[in-house]
Tab-separated table of C-alpha atoms in Angstrom:
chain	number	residue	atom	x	y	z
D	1	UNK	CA	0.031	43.030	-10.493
D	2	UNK	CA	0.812	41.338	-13.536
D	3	UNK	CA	0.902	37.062	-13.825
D	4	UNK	CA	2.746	35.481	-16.747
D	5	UNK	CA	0.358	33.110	-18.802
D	6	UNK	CA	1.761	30.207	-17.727
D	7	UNK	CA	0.898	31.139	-13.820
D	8	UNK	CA	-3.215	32.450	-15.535
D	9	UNK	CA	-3.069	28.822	-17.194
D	10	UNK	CA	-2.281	26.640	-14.296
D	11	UNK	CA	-4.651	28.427	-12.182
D	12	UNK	CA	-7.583	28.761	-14.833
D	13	UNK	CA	-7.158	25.093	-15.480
D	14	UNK	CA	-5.242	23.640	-12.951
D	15	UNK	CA	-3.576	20.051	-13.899
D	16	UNK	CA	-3.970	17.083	-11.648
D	17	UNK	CA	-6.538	18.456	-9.667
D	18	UNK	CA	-8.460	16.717	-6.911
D	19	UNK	CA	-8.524	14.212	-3.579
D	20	UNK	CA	-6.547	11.113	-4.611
D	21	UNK	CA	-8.583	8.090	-2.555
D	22	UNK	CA	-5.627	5.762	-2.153
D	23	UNK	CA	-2.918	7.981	-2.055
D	24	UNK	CA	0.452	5.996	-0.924
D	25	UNK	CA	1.593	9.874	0.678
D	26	UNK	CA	-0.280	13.321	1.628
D	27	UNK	CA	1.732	16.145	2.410
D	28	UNK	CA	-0.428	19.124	3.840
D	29	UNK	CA	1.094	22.402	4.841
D	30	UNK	CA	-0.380	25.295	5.439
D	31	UNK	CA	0.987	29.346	5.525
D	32	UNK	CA	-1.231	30.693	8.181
D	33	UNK	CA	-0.261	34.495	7.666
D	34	UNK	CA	-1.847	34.108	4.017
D	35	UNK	CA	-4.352	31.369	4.826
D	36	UNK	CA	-3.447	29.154	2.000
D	37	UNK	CA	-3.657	25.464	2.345
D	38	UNK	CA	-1.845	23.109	0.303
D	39	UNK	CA	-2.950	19.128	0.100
D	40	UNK	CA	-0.260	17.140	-2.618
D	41	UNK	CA	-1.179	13.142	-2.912
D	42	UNK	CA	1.113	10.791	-4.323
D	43	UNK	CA	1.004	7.624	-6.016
D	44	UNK	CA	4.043	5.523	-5.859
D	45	UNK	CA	5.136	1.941	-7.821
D	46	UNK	CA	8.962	0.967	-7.357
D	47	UNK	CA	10.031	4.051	-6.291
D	48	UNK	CA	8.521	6.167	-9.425
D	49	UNK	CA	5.983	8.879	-8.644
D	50	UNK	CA	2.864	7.191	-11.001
D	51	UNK	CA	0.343	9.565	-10.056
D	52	UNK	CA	-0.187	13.236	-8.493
D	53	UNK	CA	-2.683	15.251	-7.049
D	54	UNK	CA	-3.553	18.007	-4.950
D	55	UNK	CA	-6.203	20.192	-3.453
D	56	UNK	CA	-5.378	23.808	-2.788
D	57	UNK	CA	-7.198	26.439	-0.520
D	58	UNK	CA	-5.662	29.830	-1.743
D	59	UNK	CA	-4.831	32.529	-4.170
D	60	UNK	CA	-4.414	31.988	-7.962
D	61	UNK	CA	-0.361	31.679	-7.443
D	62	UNK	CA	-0.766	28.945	-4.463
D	63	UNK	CA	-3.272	26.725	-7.068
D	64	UNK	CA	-0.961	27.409	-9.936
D	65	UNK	CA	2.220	26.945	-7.934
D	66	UNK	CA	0.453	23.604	-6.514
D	67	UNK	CA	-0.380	22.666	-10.389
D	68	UNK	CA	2.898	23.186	-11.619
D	69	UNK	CA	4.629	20.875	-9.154
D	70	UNK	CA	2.391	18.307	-9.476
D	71	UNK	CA	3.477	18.285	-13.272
D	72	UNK	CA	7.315	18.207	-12.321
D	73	UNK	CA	7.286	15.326	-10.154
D	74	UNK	CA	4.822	13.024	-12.334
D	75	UNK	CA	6.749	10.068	-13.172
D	76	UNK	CA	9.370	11.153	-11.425
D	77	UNK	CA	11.323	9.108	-8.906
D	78	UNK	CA	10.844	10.153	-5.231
D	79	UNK	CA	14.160	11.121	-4.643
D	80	UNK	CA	14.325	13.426	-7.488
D	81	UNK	CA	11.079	15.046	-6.174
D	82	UNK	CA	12.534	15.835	-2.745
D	83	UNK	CA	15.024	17.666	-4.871
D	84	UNK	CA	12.276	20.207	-6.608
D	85	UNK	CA	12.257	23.567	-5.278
D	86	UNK	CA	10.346	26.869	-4.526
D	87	UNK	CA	12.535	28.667	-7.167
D	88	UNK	CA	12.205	25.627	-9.999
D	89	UNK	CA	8.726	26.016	-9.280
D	90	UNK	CA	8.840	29.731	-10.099
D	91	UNK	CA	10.852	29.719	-12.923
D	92	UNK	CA	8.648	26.966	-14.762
D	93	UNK	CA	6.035	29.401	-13.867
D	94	UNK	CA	7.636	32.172	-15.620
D	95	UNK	CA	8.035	33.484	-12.689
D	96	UNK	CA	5.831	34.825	-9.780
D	97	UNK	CA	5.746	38.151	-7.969
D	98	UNK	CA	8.149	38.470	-4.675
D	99	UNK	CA	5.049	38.743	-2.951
D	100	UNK	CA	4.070	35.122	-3.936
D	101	UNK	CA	7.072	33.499	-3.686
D	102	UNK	CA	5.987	31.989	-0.446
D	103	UNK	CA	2.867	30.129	-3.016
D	104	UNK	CA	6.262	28.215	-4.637
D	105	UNK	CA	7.546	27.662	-1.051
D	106	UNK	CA	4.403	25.918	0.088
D	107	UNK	CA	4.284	23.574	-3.194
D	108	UNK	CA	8.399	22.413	-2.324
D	109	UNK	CA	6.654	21.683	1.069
D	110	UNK	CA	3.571	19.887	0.057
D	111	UNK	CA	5.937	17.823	-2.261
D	112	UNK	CA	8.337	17.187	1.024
D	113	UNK	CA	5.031	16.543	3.383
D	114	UNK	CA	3.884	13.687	0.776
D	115	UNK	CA	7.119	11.707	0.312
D	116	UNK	CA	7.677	11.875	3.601
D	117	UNK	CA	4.585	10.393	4.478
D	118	UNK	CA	5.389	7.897	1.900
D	119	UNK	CA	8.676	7.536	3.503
D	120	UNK	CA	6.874	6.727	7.349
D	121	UNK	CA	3.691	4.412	6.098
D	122	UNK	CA	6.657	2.177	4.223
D	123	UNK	CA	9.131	2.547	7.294
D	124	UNK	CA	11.903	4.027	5.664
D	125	UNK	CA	14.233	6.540	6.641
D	126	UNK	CA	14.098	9.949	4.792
D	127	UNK	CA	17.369	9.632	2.793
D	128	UNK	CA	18.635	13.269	2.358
């Protein structure tokens, strides 16, 4: 199976890496048929994604999947990263195998999970 280097670099040295202590949203999803656990923390100031993180329990495509989003919604505003998707996520990766596409799929969700817990603690409504 081959990996472009993109996908070997973000899971060799994955960006953003790590528990965020005072994240204002945590998004954790979870694909139980692969066992891969996704954990995305976000760090929000007026509306602007500041800071990103995320712990990932899985295969090389899940962490590098998880890596790559992190570094598409940094400094990002949170409506734009409710917009990111599986398939943006795979194509920044240079693609992944159909086999992994579901690593992409759990990243768009982790990103989701987080804002939306952003969303509740602040008592807004998840604007579509």
């Amino acid at each position: 199976m081959l990996y472009s280097e993109k996908v070997m670099d973000h899971f060799q040295h994955p960006r953003n890496l790590g528990k965020m202590e005072d994240a204002d949203g945590i998004g954790e999803v979870g694909n139980a048929k692969c066992g891969d656990i996704m954990k995305m923390y976000i760090k929000v100031e007026n509306d602007i994604i500041t800071d990103v993180s995320f712990n990932t329990f899985g295969c090389g495509s899940a962490i590098a999947s998880s890596s790559m989003a992190t570094e598409m919604i940094k400094g990002k505003p949170v409506e734009e990263a409710l917009e990111l998707t599986n398939k943006a996520v795979a194509e920044a990766l240079d693609g992944l195998p159909a086999h992994k596409m579901h690593c992409s799929v759990l990243a768009e969700e982790a990103v989701r999970a987080a804002v939306q817990d952003y969303y509740d603690k602040k008592g807004m409504a998840n604007e579509p």
